[in-house]
Short mmCIF file of C-alpha atoms and ligand atoms in Angstrom, two decimals:
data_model
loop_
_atom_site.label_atom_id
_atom_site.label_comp_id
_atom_site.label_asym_id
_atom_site.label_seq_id
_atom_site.Cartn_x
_atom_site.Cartn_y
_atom_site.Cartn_z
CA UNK A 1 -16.63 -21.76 -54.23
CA UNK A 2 -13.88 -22.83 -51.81
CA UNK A 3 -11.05 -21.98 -54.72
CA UNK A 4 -12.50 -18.67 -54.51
CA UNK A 5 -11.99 -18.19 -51.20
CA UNK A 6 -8.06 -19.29 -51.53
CA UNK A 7 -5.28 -16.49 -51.93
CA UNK A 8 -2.65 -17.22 -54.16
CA UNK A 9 0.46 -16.84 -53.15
CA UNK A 10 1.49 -14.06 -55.39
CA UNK A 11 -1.77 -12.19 -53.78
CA UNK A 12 -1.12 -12.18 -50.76
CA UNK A 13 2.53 -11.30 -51.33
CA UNK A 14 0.82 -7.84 -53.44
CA UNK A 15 -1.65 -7.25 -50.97
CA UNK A 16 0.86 -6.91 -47.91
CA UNK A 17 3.11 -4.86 -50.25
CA UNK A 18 0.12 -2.53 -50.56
CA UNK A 19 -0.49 -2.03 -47.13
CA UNK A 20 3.31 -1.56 -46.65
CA UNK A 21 3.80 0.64 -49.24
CA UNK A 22 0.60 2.90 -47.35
CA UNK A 23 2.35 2.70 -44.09
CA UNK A 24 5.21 3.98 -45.42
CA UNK A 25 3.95 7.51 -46.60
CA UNK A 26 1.05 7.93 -44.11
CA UNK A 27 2.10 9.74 -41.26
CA UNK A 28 -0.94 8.62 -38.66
CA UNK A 29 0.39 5.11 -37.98
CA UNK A 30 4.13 6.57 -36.97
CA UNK A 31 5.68 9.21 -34.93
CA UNK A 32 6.36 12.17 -35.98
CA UNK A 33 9.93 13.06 -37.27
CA UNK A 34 10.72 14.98 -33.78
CA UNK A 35 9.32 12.01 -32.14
CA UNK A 36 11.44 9.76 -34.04
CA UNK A 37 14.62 12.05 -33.48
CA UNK A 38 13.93 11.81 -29.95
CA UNK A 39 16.77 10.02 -27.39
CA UNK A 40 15.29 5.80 -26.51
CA UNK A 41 14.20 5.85 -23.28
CA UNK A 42 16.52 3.98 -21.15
CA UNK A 43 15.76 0.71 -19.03
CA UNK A 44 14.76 1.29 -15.29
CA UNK A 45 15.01 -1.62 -13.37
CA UNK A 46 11.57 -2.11 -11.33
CA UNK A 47 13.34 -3.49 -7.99
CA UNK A 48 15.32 -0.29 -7.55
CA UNK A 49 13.08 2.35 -9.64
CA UNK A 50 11.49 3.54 -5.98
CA UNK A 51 12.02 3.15 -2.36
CA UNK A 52 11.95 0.41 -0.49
CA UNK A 53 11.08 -0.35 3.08
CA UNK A 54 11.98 0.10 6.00
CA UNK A 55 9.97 3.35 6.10
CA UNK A 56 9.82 5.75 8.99
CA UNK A 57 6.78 5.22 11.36
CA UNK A 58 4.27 7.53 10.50
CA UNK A 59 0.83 8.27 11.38
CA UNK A 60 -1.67 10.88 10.31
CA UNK A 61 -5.44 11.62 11.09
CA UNK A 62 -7.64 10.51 8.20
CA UNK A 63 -8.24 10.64 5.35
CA UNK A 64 -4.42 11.99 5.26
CA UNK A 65 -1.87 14.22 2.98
CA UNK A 66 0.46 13.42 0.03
CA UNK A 67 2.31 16.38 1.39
CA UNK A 68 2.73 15.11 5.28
CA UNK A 69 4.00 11.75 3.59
CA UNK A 70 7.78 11.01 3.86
CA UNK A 71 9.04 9.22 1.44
CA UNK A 72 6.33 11.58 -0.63
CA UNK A 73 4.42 9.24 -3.23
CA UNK A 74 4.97 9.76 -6.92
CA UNK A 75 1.82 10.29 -8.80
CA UNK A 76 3.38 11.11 -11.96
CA UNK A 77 4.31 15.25 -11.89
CA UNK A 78 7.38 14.51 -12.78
CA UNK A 79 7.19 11.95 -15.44
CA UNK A 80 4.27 11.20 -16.77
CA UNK A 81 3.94 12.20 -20.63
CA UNK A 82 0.82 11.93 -22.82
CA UNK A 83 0.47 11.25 -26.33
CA UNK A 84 -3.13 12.76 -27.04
CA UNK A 85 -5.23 8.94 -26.29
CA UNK A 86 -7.51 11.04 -24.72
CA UNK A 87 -8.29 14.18 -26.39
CA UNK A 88 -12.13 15.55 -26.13
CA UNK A 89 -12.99 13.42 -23.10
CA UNK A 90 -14.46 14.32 -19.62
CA UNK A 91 -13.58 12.53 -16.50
CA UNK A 92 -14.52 12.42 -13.62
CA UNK A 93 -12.44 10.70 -10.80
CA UNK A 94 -13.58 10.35 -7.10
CA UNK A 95 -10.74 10.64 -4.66
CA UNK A 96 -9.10 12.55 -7.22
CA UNK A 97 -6.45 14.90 -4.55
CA UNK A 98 -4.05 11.68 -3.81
CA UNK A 99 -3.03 8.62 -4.31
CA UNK A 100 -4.27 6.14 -7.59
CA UNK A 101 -7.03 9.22 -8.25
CA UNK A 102 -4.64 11.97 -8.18
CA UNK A 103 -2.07 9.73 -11.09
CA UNK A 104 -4.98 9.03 -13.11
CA UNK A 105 -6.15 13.01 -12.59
CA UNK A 106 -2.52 13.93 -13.62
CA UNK A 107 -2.25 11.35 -16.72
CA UNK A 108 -5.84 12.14 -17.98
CA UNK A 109 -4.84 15.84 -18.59
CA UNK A 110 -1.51 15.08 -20.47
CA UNK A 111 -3.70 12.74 -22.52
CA UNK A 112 -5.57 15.72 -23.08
CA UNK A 113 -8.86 14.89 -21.13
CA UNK A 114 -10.58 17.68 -18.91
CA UNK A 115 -10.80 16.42 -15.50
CA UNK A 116 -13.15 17.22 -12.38
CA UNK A 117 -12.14 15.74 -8.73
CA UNK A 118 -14.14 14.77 -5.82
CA UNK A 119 -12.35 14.55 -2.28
CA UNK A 120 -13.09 16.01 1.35
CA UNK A 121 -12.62 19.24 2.39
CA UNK A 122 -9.95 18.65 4.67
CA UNK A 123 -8.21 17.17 1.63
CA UNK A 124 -7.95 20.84 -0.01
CA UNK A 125 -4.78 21.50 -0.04
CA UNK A 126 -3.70 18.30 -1.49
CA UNK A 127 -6.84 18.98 -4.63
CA UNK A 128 -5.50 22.32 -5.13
CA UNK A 129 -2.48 20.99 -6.24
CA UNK A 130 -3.90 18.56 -8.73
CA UNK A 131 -5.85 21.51 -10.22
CA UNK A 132 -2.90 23.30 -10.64
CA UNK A 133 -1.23 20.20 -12.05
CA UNK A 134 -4.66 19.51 -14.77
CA UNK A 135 -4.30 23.33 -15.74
CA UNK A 136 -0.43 23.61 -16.55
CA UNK A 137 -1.49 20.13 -19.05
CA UNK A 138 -3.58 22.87 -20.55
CA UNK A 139 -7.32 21.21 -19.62
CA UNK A 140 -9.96 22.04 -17.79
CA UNK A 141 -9.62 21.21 -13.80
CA UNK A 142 -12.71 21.33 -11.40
CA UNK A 143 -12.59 20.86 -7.97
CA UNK A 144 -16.12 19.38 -6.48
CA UNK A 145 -15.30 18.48 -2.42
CA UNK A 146 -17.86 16.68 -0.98
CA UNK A 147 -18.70 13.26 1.46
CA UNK A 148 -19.46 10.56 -1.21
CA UNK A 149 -21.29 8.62 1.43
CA UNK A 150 -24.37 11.44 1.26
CA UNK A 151 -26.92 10.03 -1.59
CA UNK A 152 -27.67 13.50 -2.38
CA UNK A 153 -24.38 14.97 -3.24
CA UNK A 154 -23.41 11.88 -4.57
CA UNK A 155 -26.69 13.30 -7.34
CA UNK A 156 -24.94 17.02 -7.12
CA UNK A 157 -21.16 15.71 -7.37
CA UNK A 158 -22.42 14.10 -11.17
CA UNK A 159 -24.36 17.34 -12.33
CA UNK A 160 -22.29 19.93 -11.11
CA UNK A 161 -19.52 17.88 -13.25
CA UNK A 162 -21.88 17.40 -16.38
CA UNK A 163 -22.29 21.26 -16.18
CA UNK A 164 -18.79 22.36 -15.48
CA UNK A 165 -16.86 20.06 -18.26
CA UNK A 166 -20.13 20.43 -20.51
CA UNK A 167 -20.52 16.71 -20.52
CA UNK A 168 -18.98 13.36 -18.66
CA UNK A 169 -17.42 10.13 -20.64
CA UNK A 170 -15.65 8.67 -17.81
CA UNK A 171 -16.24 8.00 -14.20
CA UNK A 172 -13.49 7.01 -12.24
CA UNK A 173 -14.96 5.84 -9.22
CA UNK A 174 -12.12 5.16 -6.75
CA UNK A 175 -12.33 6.73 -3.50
CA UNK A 176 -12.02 4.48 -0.80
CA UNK A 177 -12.38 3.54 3.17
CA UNK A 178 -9.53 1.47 4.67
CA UNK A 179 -9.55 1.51 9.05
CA UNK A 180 -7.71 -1.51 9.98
CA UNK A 181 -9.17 -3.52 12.61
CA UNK A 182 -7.19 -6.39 14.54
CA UNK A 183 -10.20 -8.30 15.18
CA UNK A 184 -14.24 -8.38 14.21
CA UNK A 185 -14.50 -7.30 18.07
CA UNK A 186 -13.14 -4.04 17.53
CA UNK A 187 -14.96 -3.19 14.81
CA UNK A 188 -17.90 -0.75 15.01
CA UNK A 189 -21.51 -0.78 13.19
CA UNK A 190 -20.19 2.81 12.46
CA UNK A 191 -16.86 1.89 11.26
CA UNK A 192 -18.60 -1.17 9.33
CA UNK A 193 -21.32 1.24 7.71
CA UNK A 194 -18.69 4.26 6.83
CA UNK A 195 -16.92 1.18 4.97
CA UNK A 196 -20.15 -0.02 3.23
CA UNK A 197 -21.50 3.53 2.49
CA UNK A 198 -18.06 5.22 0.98
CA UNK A 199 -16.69 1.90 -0.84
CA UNK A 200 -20.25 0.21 -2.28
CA UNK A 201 -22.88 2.68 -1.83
CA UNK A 202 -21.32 5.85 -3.60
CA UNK A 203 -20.53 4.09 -6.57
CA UNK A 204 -23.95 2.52 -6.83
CA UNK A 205 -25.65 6.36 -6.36
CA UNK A 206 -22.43 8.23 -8.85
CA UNK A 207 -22.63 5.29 -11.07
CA UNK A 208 -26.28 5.45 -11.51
CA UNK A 209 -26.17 9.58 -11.48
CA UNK A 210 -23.52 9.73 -14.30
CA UNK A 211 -25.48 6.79 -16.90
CA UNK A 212 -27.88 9.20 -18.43
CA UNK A 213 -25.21 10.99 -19.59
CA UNK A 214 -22.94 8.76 -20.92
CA UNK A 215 -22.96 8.24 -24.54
CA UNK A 216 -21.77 5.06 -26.46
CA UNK A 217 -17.76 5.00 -26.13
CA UNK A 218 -17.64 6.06 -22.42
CA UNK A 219 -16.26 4.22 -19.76
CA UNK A 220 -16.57 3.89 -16.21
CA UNK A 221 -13.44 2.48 -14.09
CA UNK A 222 -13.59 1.32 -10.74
CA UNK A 223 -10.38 0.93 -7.88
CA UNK A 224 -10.93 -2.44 -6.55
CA UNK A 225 -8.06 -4.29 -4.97
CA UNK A 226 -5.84 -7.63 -4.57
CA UNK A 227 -7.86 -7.60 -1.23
CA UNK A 228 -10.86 -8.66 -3.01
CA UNK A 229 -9.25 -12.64 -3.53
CA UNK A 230 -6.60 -12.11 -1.01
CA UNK A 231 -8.12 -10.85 1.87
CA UNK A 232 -6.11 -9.56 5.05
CA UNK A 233 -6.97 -10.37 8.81
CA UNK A 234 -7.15 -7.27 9.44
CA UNK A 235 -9.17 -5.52 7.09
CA UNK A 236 -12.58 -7.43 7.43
CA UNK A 237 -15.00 -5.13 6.31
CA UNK A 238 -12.52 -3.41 3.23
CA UNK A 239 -12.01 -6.74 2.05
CA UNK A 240 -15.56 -7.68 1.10
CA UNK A 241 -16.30 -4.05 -0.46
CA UNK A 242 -13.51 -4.75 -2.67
CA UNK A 243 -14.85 -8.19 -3.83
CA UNK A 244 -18.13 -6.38 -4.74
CA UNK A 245 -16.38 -3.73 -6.79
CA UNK A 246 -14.54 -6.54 -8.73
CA UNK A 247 -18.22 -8.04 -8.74
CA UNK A 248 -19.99 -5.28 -9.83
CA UNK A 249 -17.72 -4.38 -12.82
CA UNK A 250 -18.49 -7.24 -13.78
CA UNK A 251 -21.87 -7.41 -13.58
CA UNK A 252 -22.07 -4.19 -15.08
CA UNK A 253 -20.03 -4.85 -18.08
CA UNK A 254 -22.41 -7.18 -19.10
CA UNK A 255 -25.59 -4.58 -18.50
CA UNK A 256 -23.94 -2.03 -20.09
CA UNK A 257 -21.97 -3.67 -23.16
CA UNK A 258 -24.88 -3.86 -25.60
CA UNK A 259 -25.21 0.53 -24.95
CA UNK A 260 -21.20 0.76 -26.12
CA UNK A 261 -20.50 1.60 -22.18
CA UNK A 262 -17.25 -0.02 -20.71
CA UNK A 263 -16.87 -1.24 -17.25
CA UNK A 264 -13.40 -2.30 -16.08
CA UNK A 265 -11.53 -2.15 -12.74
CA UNK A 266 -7.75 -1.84 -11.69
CA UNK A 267 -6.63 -3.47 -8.62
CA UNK A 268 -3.43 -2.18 -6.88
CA UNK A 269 -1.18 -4.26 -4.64
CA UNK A 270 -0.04 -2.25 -2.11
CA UNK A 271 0.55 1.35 -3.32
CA UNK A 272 2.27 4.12 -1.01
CA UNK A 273 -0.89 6.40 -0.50
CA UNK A 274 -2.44 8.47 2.29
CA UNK A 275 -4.57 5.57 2.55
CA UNK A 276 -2.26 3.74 4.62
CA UNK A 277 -0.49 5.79 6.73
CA UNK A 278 -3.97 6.99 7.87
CA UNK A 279 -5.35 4.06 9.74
CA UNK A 280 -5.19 1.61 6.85
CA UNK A 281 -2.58 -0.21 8.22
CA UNK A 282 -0.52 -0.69 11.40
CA UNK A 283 2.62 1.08 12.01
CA UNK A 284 4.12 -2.56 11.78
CA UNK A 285 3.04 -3.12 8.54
CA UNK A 286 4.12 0.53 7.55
CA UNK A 287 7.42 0.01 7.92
CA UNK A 288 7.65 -2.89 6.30
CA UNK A 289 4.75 -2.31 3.75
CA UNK A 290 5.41 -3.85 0.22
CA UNK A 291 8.25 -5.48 1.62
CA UNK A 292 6.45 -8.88 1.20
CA UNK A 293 6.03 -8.47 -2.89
CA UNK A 294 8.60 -10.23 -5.08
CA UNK A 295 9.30 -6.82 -6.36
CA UNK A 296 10.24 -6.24 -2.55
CA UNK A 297 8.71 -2.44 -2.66
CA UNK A 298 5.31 -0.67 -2.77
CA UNK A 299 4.05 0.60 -5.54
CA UNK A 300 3.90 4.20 -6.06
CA UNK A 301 0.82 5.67 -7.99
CA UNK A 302 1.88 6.56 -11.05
CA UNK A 303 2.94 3.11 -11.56
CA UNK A 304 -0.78 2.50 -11.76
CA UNK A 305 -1.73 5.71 -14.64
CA UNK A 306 -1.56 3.89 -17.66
CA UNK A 307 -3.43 1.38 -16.41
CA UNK A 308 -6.16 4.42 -15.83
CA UNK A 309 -5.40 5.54 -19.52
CA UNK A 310 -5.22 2.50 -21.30
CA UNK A 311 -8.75 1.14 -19.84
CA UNK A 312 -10.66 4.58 -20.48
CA UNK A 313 -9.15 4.74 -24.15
CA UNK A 314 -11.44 4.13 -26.71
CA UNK A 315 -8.32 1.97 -28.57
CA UNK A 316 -9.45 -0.59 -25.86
CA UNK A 317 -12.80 -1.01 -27.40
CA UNK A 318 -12.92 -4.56 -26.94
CA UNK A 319 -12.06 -4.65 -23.01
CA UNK A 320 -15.08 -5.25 -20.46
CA UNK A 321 -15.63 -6.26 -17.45
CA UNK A 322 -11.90 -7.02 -16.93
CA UNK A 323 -9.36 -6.41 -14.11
CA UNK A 324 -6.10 -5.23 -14.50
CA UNK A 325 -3.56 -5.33 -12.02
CA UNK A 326 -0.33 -4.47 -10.92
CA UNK A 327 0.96 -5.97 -7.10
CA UNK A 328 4.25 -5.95 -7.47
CA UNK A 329 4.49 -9.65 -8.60
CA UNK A 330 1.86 -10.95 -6.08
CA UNK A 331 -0.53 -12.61 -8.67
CA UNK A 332 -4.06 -12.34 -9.91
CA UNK A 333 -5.96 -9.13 -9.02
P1 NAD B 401 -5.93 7.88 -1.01
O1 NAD B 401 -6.13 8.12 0.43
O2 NAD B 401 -4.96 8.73 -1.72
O3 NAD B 401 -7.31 7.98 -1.79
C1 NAD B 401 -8.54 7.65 -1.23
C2 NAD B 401 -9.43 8.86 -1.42
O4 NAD B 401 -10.77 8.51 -1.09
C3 NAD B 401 -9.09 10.03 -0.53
O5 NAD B 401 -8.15 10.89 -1.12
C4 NAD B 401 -10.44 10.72 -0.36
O6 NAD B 401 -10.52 11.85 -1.19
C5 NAD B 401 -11.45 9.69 -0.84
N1 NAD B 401 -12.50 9.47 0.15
C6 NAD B 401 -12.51 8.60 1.19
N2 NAD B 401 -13.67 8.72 1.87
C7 NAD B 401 -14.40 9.68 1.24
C8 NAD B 401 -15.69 10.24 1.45
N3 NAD B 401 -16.47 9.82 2.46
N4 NAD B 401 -16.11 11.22 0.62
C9 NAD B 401 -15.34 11.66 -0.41
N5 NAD B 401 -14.11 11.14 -0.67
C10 NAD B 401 -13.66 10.17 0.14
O7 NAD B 401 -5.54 6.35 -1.15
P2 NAD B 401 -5.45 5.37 -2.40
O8 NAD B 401 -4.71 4.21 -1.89
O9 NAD B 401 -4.98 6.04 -3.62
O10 NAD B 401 -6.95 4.91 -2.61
C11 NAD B 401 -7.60 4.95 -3.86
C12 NAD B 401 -8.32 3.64 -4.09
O11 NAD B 401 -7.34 2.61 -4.20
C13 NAD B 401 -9.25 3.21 -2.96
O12 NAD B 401 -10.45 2.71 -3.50
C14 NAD B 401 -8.47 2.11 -2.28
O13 NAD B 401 -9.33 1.20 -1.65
C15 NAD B 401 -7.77 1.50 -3.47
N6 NAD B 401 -6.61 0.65 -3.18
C16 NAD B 401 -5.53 1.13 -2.52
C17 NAD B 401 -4.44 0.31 -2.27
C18 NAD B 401 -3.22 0.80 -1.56
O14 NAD B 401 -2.38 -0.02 -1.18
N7 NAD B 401 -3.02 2.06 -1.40
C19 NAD B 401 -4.48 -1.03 -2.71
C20 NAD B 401 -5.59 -1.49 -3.37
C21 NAD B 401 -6.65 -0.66 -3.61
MG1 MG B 402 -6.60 12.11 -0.27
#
C-alpha cells in the first residue's frame, strides 16, 4: 500500500514533461503573442514615483474635490491597465467619485466589471467624471448620490444598483467620515454620531441590503485603515470605526465563508484624498502629510487599485477575512 503511493523517479520526471509539454501549446496560461511582443515595463522607484511633502496649505469645505486638490491625486486615469480579472461582474463601491473608491471604480471597469457609485450630491462633479471614466473602459457606469447615513436609502442605494447593473457581486463599502478633533472636548454628540452612522452603520444597513443578492463567488470589500491599530490623538471617534470595520470583516468572513461569500478589507496609510484636506487633518499635518512613512510620501490612490482587484477576483478564492495593506512602509494594517 505505501509502495503504491511512491512515484518513481522516472514518473515524476514524465508526468512534469506532460504538463510542460501542455503549457507549451495552450494559449490560456500565457500572453498572447502581442502581449509578449510588448516593450518590459521599466522599474519606478517608489520614493520618487509621486510627490512628496511639503504641500501647499489647503483647505476645502467637506466632503471636498479631487479637482480643487493641488498636487491633484492620481486614481489611475492615466495608468491603470486591465487584463479582463473581472469580466461579467457588478460592483458596487460607496464613495465611489474620489479618492480609494474612485481607483477601484476606474480599475474595476478596465478589468471589465460594470460599476455603480454612491457619493453626495455636492460631490457631482467629481462622479461625473468617474462615469465618464467607467464608460470610455466600455462598461456600464451608474451614478446613485445619496447620504449613506439614511437607513432607507442605504435599502434604495442596493436595489436601484441590483436593477440598473441587472445584478450585484461586489460591494465595496468604503465611504468614510474623518473631522479631526484636537481633544475629546471638542468633539460633538453630532460630530461623534455622523462618525458612527456614515463609517459603521451604513455598512451594516448596505451590507445587509446587498446579501440576498449575492450569489456564491461574490465578495464584499471594506476600507478600513492603519488607524484601526495605530490610532491618532486626534482622530478619536474615526479611529474606533476603523477597528470595527477590520472587526467586522472579520467576523463576517467567518458567517459568510460556508455561502462562497468573501469578506476582506484594505487599509491605506495615508493616501492624498479629499478626505484630508477637508477637515481630516490639520493644515500642519497637511503639509507635511506622509512625510513620516519610510517611503517619505503619501500614497496616491491608485497605488491602492490592485489591491481592490486582486481581493474581489475570484483567482483569490481562498482569501477571507484578511487585510491587506499598503502605508508606505509603516507596518501591519
Ligand atoms: P474621499 O473623500 O475621496 O472618499 C470618501 C468618500 O466618502 C467621499 O467621496 C464621499 O462620497 C463618501 N461619503 C462620506 N460621507 C458620506 C455620506 N454621509 N453619504 C454618502 N457618501 C459619503 O477619501 P478617501 O481617503 O478615499 O476615503 C475612502 C476610504 O478610505 C474611507 O473609508 C477612509 O476612511 C479610508 N481611509 C483613508 C485614508 C487616507 O489617508 N486618505 C487612510 C485610511 C483609510
Ligand atoms: Mg469625494
Amino acid at each position: 500500500m505505501k509502495e503504491d503511493n511512491k512515484l518513481s523517479r522516472r514518473q515524476v520526471i514524465n508526468g512534469l514533461g506532460a504538463s510542460l509539454a501542455v503549457a507549451a501549446v495552450s494559449p490560456i496560461f500565457s500572453a498572447d503573442a502581442a502581449e509578449a511582443s510588448a516593450p518590459t515595463v521599466p522599474l519606478k522607484d517608489p520614493t520618487t514615483a509621486y510627490p512628496k511633502p511639503p504641500f501647499k496649505k489647503q483647505q476645502q469645505p467637506w466632503p471636498g474635490l479631487v479637482s480643487q486638490m493641488d498636487p491633484k491625486p492620481d486614481h489611475g486615469e492615466q495608468s491603470y491597465k486591465g487584463s479582463g480579472r473581472l469580466k461579467g461582474r457588478k460592483a458596487l463601491i460607496t464613495g465611489g467619485d474620489s479618492g480609494m473608491g474612485r481607483a477601484a471604480a476606474i480599475a474595476y471597469a478596465r478589468e471589465g466589471a460594470d460599476v455603480a457609485i454612491n457619493y453626495l450630491p455636492a460631490e457631482e462633479a467629481d462622479a461625473k467624471e468617474v462615469i465618464a471614466l467607467i464608460k470610455a473602459a466600455g462598461q456600464k457606469g451608474v451614478a446613485i448620490p445619496g447620504d449613506i447615513r439614511d437607513e432607507a436609502f442605504c435599502k434604495k442605494l442596493v436595489a436601484e444598483a441590483v436593477r440598473q447593473l441587472g445584478g450585484l457581486d461586489i460591494v465595496v463599502s468604503n465611504a468614510g467620515r474623518q473631522q479631526q478633533r484636537q481633544s475629546i472636548l471638542d468633539l460633538t454628540t453630532e460630530d461623534f454620531d455622523a462618525t458612527m452612522k456614515t463609517n459603521i452603520y451604513a455598512p451594516f444597513w448596505i451590507i445587509k441590503a446587498a446579501l440576498p443578492h449575492l450569489q456564491p463567488g461574490s465578495a464584499i470589500i471594506g476600507t478600513t485603515s492603519e488607524q484601526a491599530t495605530d490610532p491618532s490623538a486626534d482622530l478619536y471617534d474615526y479611529a474606533q470605526t476603523k477597528a470595527a470595520t477590520t472587526n467586522y470583516v472579520r467576523s463576517l468572513a467567518k458567517q459568510l465563508a460556508p455561502k462562497g461569500i468573501r469578506v476582506n478589507g484594505v487599509a491605506p496609510g495615508p493616501i492624498w484624498t479629499p478626505l484630508q484636506v477637508s477637515g481630516g487633518a490639520t493644515q500642519e499635518k497637511l503639509v507635511q502629510f506622509g512625510g513620516d512613512t519610510p517611503m517619505m510620501r503619501p500614497g496616491q490612490p491608485v497605488e491602492l487599485a490592485s489591491i481592490y482587484v486582486q481581493l474581489a477576483d475570484p483567482q483569490a478564492s481562498y482569501a477571507t477575512g484578511q487585510v491587506y495593506g499598503a502605508a508606505g512602509g509603516k507596518g501591519m494594517p
